[in-house]
Backbone as JSON, one array per atom type, in Angstrom:
{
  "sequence": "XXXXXXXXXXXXXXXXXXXXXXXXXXXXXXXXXXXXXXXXXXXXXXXXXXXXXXXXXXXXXXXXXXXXXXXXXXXXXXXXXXXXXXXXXXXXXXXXXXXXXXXXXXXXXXXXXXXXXXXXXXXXXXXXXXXXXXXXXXXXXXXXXXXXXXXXXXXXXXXXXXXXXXXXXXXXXXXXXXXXXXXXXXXXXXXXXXXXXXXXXXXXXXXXXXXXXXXXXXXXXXXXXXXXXXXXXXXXXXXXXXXXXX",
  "N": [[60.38, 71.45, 179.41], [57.23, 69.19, 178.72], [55.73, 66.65, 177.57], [52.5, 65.44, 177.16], [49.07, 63.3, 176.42], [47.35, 61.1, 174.39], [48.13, 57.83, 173.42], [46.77, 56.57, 170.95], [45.67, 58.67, 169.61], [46.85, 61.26, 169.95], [49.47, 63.73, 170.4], [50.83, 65.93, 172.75], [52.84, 68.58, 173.48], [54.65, 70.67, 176.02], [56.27, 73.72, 176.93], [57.27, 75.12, 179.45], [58.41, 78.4, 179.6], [60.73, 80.51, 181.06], [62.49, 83.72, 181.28], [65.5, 84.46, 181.65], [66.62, 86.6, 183.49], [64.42, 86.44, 184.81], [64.23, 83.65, 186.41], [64.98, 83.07, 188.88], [62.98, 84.48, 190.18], [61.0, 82.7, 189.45], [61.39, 80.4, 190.4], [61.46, 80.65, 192.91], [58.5, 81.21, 193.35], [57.11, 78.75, 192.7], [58.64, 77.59, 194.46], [57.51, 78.12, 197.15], [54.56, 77.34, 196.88], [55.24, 74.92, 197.23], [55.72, 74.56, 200.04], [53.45, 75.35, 201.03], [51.72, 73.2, 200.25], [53.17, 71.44, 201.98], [52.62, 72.11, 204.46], [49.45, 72.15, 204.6], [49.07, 69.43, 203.77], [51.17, 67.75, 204.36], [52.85, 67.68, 202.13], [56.36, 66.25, 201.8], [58.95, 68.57, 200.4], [60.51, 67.78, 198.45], [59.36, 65.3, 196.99], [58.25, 63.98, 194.24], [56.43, 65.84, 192.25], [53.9, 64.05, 190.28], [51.93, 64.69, 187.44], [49.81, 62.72, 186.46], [49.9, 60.83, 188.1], [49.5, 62.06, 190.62], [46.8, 63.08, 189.67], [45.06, 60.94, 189.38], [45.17, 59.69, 192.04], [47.06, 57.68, 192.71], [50.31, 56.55, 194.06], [52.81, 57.46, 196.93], [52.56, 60.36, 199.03], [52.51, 61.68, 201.06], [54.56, 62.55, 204.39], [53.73, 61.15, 206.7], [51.73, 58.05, 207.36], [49.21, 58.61, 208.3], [48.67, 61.45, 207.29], [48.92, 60.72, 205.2], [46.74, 58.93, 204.15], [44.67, 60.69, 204.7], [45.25, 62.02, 201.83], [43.17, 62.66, 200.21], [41.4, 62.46, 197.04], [40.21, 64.84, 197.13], [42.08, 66.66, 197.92], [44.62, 66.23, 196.37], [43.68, 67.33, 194.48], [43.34, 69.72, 195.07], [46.23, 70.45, 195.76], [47.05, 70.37, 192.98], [46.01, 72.95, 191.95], [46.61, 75.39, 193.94], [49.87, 74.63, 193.5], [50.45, 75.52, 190.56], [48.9, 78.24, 191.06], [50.39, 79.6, 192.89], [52.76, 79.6, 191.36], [51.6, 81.17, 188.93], [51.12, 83.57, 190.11], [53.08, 84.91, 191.09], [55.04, 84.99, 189.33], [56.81, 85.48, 186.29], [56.46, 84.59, 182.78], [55.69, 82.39, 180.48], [53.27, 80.22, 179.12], [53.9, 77.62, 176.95], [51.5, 75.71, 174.38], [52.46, 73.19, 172.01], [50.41, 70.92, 169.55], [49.41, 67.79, 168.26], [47.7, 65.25, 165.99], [49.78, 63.18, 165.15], [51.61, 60.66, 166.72], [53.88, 60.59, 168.1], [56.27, 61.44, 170.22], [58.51, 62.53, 169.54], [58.78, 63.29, 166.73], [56.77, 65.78, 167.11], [58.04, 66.95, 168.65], [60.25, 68.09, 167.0], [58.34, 69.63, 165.32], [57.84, 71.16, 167.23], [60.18, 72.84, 168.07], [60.64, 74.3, 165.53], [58.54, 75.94, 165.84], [59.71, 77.33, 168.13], [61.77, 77.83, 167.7], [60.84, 80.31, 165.92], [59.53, 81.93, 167.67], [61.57, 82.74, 169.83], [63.21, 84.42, 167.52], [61.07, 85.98, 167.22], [61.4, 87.75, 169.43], [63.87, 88.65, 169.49], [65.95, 86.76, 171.16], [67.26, 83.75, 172.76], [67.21, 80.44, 173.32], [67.05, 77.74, 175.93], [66.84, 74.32, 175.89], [65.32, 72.34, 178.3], [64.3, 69.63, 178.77], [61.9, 66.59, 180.08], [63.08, 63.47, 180.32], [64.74, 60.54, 180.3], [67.76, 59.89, 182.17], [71.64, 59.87, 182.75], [72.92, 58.52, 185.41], [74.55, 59.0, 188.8], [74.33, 58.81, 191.45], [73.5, 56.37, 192.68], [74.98, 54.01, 194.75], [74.76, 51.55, 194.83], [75.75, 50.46, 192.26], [77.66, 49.12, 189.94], [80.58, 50.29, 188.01], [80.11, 48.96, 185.49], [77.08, 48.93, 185.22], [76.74, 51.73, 185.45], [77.59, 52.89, 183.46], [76.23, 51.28, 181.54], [73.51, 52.85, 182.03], [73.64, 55.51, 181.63], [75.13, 54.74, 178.71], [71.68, 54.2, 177.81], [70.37, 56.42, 178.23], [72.0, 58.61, 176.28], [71.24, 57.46, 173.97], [68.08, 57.12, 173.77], [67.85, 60.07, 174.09], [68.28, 60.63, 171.08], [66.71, 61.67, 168.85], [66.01, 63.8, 170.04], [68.21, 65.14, 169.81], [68.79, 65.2, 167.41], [66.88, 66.74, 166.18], [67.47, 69.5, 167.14], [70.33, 70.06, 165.46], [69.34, 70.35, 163.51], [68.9, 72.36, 162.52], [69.56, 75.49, 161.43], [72.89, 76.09, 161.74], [73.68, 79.13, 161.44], [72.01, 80.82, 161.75], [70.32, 80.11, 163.84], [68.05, 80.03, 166.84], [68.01, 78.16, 169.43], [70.34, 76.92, 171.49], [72.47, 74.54, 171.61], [72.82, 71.23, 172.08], [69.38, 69.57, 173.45], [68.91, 69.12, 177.25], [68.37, 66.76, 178.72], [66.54, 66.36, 181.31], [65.75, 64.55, 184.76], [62.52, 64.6, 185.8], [62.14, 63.83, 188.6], [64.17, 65.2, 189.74], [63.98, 68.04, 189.5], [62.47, 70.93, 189.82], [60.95, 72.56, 188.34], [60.87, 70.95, 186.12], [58.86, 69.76, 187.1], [57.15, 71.42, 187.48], [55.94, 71.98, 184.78], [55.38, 69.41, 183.73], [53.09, 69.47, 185.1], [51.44, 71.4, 183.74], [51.39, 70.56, 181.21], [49.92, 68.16, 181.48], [47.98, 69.3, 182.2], [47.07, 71.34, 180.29], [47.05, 69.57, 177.86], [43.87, 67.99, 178.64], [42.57, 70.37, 178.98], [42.73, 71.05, 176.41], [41.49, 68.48, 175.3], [39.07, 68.37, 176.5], [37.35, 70.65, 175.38], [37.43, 69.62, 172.46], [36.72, 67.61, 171.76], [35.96, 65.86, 169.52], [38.68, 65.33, 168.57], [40.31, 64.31, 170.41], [39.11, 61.18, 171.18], [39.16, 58.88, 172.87], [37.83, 56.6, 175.46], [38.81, 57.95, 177.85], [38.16, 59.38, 181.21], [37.92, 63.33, 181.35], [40.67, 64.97, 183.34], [39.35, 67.22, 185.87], [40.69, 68.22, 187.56], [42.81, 68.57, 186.83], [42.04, 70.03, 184.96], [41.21, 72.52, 186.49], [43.36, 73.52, 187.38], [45.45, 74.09, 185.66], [44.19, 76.45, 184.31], [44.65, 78.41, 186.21], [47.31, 79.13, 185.24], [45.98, 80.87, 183.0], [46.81, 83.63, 182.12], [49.34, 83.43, 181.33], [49.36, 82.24, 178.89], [50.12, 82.66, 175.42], [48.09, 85.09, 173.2], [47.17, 84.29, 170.85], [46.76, 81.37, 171.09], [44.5, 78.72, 171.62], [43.21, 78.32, 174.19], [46.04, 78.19, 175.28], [47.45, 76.31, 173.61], [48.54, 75.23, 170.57], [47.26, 74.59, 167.77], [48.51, 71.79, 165.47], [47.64, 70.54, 163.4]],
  "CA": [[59.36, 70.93, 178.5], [57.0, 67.81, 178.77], [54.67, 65.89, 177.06], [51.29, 64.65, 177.75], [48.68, 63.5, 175.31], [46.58, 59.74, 174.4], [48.89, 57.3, 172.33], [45.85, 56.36, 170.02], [45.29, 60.02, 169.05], [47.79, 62.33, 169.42], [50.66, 64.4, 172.07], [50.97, 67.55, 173.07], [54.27, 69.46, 174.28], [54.5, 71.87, 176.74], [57.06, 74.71, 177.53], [57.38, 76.61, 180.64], [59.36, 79.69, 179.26], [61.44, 81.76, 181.85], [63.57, 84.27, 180.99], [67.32, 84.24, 182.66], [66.41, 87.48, 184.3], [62.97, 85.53, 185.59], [64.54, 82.11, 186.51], [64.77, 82.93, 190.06], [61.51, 84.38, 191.15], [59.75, 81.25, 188.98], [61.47, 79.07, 190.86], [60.92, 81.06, 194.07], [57.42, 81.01, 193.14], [57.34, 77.71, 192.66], [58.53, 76.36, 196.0], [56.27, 79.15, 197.78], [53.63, 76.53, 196.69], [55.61, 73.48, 197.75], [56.21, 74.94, 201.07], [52.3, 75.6, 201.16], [51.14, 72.29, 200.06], [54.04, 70.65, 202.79], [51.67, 72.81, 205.77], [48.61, 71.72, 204.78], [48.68, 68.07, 203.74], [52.46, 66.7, 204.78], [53.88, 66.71, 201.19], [57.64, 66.7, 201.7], [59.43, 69.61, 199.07], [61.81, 66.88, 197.4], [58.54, 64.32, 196.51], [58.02, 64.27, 192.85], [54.86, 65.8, 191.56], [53.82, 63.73, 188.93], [50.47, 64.86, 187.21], [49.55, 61.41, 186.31], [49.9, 60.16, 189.41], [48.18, 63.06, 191.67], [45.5, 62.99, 189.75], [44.46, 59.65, 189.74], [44.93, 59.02, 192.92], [48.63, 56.97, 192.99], [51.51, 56.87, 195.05], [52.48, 57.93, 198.52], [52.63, 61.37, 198.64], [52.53, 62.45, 202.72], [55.27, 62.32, 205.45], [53.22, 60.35, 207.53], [51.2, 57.34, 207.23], [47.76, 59.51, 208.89], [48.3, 61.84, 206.26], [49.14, 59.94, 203.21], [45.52, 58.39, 204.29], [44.17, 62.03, 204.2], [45.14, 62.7, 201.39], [42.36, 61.82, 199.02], [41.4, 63.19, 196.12], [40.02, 66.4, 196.84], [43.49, 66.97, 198.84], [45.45, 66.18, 195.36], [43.13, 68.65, 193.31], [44.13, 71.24, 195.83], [47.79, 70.37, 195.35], [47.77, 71.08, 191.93], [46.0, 74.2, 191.88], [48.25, 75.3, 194.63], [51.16, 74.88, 192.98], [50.2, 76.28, 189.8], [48.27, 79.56, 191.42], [51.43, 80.34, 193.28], [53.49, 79.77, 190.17], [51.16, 82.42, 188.18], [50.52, 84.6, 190.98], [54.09, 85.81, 191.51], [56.42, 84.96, 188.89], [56.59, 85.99, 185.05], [57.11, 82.79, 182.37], [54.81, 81.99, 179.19], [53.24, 78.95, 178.78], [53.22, 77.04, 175.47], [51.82, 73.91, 173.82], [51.93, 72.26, 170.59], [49.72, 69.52, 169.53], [49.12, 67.62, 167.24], [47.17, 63.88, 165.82], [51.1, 62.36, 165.46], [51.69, 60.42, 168.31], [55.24, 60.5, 168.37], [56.63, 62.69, 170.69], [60.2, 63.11, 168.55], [58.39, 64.14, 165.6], [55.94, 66.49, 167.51], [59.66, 67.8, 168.74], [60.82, 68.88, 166.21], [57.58, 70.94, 165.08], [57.89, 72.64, 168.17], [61.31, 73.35, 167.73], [60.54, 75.28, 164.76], [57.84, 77.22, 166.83], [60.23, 78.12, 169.39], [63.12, 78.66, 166.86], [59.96, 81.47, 165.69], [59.04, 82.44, 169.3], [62.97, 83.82, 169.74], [63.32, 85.42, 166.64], [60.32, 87.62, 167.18], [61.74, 88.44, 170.53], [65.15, 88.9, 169.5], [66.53, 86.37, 172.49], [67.8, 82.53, 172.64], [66.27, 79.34, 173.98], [68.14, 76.68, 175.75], [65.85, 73.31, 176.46], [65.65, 71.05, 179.42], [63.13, 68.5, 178.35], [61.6, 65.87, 180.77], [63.32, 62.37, 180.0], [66.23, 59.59, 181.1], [69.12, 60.74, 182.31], [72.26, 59.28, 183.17], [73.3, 58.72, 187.15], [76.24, 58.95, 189.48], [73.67, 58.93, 192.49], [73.31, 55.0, 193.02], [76.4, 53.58, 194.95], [74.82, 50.19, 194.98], [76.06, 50.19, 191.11], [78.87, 48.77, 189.69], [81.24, 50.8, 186.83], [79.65, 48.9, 183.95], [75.87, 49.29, 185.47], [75.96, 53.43, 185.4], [77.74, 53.28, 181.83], [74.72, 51.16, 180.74], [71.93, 53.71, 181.83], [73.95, 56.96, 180.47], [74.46, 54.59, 177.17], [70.63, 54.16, 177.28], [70.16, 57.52, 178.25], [72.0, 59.01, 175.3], [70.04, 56.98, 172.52], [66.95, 57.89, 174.0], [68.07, 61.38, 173.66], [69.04, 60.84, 169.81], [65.74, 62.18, 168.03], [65.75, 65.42, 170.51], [68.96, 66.05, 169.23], [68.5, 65.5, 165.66], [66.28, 68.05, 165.97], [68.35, 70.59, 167.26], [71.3, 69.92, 164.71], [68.91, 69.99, 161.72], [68.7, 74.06, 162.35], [70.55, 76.36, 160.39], [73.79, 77.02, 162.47], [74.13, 80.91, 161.42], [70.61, 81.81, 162.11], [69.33, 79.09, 164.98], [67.77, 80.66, 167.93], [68.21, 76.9, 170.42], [71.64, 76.79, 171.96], [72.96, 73.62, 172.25], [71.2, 70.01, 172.18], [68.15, 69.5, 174.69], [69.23, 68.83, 178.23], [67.56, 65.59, 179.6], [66.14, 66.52, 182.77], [64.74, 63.7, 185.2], [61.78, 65.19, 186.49], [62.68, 63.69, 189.8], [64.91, 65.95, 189.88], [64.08, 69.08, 188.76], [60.89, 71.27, 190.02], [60.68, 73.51, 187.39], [60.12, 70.08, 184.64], [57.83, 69.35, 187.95], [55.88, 72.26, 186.63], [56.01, 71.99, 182.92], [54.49, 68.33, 183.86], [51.26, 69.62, 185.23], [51.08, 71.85, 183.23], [51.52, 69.63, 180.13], [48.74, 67.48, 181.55], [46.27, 70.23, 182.11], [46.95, 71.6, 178.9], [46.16, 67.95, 177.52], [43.31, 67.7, 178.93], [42.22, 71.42, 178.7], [42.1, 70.75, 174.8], [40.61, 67.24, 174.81], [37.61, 69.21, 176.98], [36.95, 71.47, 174.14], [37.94, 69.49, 171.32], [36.02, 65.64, 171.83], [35.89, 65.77, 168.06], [39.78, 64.96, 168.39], [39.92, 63.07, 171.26], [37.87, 60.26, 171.21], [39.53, 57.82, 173.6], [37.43, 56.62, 176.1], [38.98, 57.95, 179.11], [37.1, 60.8, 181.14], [39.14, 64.06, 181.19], [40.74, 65.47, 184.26], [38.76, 68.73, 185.65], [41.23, 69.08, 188.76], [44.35, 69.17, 186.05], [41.8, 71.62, 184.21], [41.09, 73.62, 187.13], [45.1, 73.72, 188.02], [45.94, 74.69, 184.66], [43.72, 77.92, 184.08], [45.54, 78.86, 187.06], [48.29, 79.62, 184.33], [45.7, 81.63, 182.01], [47.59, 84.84, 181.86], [50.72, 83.63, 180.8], [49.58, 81.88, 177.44], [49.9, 83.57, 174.35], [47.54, 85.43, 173.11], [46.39, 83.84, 170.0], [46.33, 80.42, 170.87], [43.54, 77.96, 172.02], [43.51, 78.07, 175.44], [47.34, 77.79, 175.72], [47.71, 75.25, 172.34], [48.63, 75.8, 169.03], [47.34, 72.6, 166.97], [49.26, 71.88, 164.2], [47.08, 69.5, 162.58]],
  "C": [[58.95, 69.54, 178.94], [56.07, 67.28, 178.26], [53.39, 65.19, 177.44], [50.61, 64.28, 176.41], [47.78, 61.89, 175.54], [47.48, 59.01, 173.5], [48.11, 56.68, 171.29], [45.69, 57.54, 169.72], [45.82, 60.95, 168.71], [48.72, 62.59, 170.74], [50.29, 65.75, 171.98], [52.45, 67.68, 174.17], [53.87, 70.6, 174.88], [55.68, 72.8, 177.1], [56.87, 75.75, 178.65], [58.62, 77.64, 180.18], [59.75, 80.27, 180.13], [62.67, 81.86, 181.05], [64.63, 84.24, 181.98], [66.95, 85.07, 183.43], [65.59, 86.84, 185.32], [62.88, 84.34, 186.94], [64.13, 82.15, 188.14], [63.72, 82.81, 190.81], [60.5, 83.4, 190.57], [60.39, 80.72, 189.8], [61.03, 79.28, 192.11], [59.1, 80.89, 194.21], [56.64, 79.61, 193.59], [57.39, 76.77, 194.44], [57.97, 77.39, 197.39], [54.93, 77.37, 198.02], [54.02, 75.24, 197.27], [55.76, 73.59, 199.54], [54.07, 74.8, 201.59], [51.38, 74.21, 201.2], [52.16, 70.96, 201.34], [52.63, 71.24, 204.26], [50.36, 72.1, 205.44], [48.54, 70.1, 204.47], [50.46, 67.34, 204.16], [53.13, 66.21, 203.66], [55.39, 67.58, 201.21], [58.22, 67.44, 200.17], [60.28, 68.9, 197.9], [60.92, 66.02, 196.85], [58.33, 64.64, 195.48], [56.77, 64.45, 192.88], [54.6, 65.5, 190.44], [52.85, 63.65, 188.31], [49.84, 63.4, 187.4], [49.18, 60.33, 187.51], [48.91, 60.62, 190.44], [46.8, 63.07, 191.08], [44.62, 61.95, 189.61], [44.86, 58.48, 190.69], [46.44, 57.76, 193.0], [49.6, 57.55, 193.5], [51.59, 57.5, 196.27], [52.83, 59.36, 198.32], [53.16, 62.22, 200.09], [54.28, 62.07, 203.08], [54.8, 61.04, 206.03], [52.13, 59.54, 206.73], [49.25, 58.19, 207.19], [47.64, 60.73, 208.03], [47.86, 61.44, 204.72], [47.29, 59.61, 203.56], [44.63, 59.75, 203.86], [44.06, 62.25, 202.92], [44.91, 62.28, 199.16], [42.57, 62.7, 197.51], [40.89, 64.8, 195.67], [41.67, 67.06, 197.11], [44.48, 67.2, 197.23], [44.87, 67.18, 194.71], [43.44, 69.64, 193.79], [45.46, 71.0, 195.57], [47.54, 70.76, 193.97], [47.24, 72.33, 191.74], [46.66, 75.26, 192.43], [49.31, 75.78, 194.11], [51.04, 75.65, 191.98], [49.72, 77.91, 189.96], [49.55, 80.3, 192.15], [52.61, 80.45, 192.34], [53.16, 81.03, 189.19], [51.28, 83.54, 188.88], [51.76, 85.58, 190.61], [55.18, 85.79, 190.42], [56.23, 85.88, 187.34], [57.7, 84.81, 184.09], [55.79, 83.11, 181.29], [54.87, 80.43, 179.15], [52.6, 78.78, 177.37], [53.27, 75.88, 174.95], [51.07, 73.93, 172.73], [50.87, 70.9, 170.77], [49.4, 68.88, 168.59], [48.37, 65.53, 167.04], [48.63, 63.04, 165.46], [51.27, 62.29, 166.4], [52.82, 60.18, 168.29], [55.44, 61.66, 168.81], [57.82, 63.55, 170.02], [60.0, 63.27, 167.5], [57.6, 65.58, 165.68], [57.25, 67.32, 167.97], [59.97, 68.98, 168.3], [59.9, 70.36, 165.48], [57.73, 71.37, 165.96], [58.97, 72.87, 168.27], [61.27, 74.76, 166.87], [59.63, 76.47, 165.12], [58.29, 78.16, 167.99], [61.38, 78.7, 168.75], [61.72, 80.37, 166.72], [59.63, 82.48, 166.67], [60.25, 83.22, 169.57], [63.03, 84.32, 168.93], [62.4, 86.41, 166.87], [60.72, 88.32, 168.23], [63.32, 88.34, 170.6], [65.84, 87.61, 170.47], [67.09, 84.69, 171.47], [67.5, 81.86, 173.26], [67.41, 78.07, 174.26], [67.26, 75.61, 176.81], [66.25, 72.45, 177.37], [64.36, 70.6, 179.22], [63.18, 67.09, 179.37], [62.12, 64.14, 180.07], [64.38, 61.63, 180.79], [67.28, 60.23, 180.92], [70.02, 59.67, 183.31], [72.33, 59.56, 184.66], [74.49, 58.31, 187.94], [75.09, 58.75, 190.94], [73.0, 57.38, 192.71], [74.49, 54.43, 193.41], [76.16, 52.01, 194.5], [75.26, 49.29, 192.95], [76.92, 50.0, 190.43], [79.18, 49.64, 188.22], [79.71, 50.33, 185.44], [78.22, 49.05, 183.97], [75.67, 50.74, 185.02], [76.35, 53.51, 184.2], [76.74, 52.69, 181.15], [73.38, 52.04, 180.71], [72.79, 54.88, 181.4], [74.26, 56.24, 178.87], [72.93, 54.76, 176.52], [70.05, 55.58, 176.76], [70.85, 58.75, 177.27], [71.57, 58.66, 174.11], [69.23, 57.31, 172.68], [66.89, 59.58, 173.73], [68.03, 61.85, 171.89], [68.27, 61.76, 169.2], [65.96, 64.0, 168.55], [66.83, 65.94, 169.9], [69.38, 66.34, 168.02], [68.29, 66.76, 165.13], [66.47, 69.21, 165.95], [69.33, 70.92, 166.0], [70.74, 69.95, 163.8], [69.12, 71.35, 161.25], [70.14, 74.28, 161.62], [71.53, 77.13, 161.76], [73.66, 78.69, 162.49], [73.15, 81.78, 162.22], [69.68, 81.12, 163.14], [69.42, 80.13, 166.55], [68.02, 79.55, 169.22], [69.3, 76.8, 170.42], [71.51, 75.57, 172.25], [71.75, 72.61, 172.04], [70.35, 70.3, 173.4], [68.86, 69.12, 175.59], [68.3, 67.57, 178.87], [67.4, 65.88, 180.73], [65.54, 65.88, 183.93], [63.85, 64.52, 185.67], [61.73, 65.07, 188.3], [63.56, 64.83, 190.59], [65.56, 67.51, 190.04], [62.68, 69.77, 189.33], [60.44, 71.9, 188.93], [59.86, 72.59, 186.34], [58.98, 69.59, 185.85], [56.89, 70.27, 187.11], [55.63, 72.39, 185.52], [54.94, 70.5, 182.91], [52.68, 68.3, 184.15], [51.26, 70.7, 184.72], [50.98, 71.49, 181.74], [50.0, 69.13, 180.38], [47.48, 68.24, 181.26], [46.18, 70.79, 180.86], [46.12, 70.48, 177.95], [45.02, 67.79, 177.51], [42.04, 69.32, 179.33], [41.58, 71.34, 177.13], [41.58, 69.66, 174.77], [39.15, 67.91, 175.54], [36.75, 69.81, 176.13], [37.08, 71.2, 173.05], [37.21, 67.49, 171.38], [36.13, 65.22, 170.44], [37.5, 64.78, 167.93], [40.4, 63.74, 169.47], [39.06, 62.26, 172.28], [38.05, 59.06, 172.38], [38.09, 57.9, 174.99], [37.13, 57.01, 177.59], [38.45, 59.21, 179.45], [38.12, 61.75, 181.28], [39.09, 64.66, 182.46], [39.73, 67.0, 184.93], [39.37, 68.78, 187.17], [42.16, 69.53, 187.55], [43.34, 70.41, 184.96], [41.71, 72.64, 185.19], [42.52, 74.21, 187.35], [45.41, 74.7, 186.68], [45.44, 75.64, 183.98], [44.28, 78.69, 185.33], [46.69, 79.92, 186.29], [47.61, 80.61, 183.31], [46.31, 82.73, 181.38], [48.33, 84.77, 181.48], [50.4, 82.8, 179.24], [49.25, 82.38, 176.5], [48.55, 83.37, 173.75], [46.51, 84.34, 172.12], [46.4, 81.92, 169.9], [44.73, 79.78, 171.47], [43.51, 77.61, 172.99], [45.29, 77.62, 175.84], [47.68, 77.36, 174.26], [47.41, 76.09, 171.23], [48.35, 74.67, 168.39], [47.64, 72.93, 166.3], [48.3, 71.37, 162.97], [46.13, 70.53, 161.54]]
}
């Protein structure tokens, strides 16, 4: 799961759903596209894709210097469609996002909690979250004992709200195993893809919805083209992917 959204207006959450059976060929899927987008423009498979970034043009992205230069902005709009088209093409996953005019993401949470507690019950099954945020680290030597216990302290307060949320459910009858998993996105390809697909979602509904958001900024139309990529997998009766709450 990951969040996108305007902090004057509102958020939106996103879930990439795979089933356990699934997990593999999404992820296979997945680095199909990373493998694809490494051949044509020089982006190494371990570089974070971070919507935000690719699509406006930040950060180094290439191997090489003579690429990174390449690789403007048409180059990035092809990366995310890319990734996303080889994500739909081959795998099987549901995408879903809440939204709503509360701009807190740990209140917006918890309503989608209760949409995904709903989402398992109708399909009999069980949901167990890895949500895009801080996470503690053992992977910095240059850090002394009481340094890494300060970022996993930070990194479990920051966590607190997600897991409120969890623990508020009704033990007997809760469909979410376990608190949320903090996932760096660094780290992780899968919250790589939940990320642009968060964005395009975002920015899918502010397209069709100006009424709601009003902010001045213009709206992506690579992260929209990327993210109809995904059309097929979002349920039926929402709004292009989104369920607004509001």
């Amino acid at each position: 799961m990951d969040d996108s959204g305007d902090s004057r207006h509102g958020t939106t959450l996103t879930a990439l759903i795979v089933e356990d059976a699934h997990w593999t060929s999404v992820l296979d899927a997945w680095l199909s596209g990373r493998r694809e987008i490494h051949r044509a423009f020089g982006v190494p498979k371990l570089r974070e894709l971070h919507a935000n970034e690719l699509y406006k043009g930040r950060g180094r992205y290439c191997e090489s210097s003579a690429d990174n230069r390449r690789f403007g902005a048409a180059q990035r709009a092809a990366t995310g469609r890319i990734m996303l088209s080889h994500l739909s093409k081959r795998s099987a996953f549901t995408v879903l996002t809440v939204g709503s005019t509360d701009r807190s993401p740990a209140t917006l949470y918890a309503r989608f909690v209760a949409r995904l507690e709903d989402w398992a019950e109708a399909r009999d099954t069980r949901v167990l979250v890895f949500y895009d945020g801080q996470q503690g680290t053992d992977e910095a030597p240059e850090l002394d004992p009481a340094q890494r216990r300060n970022i996993w302290e930070r990194a479990v307060r920051s966590a607190a709200p997600y897991r409120a949320a969890h623990r508020a459910l009704e033990l007997r009858s809760r469909r979410i195993l376990e608190d949320p998993m903090m996932q760096d996105s660094r780290y992780s390809q899968l919250i790589q893809a939940a990320d642009l697909l968060a964005y395009g979602a975002y920015h899918r509904h502010r397209q069709r919805h100006p009424e709601i958001w009003t902010a001045p900024h213009a709206t992506s139309a690579a992260a929209v083209r990327a993210y109809l990529q995904a059309r097929a997998h979002w349920p039926d009766d929402t709004d292009d992917g989104v369920y607004w709450l509001d």
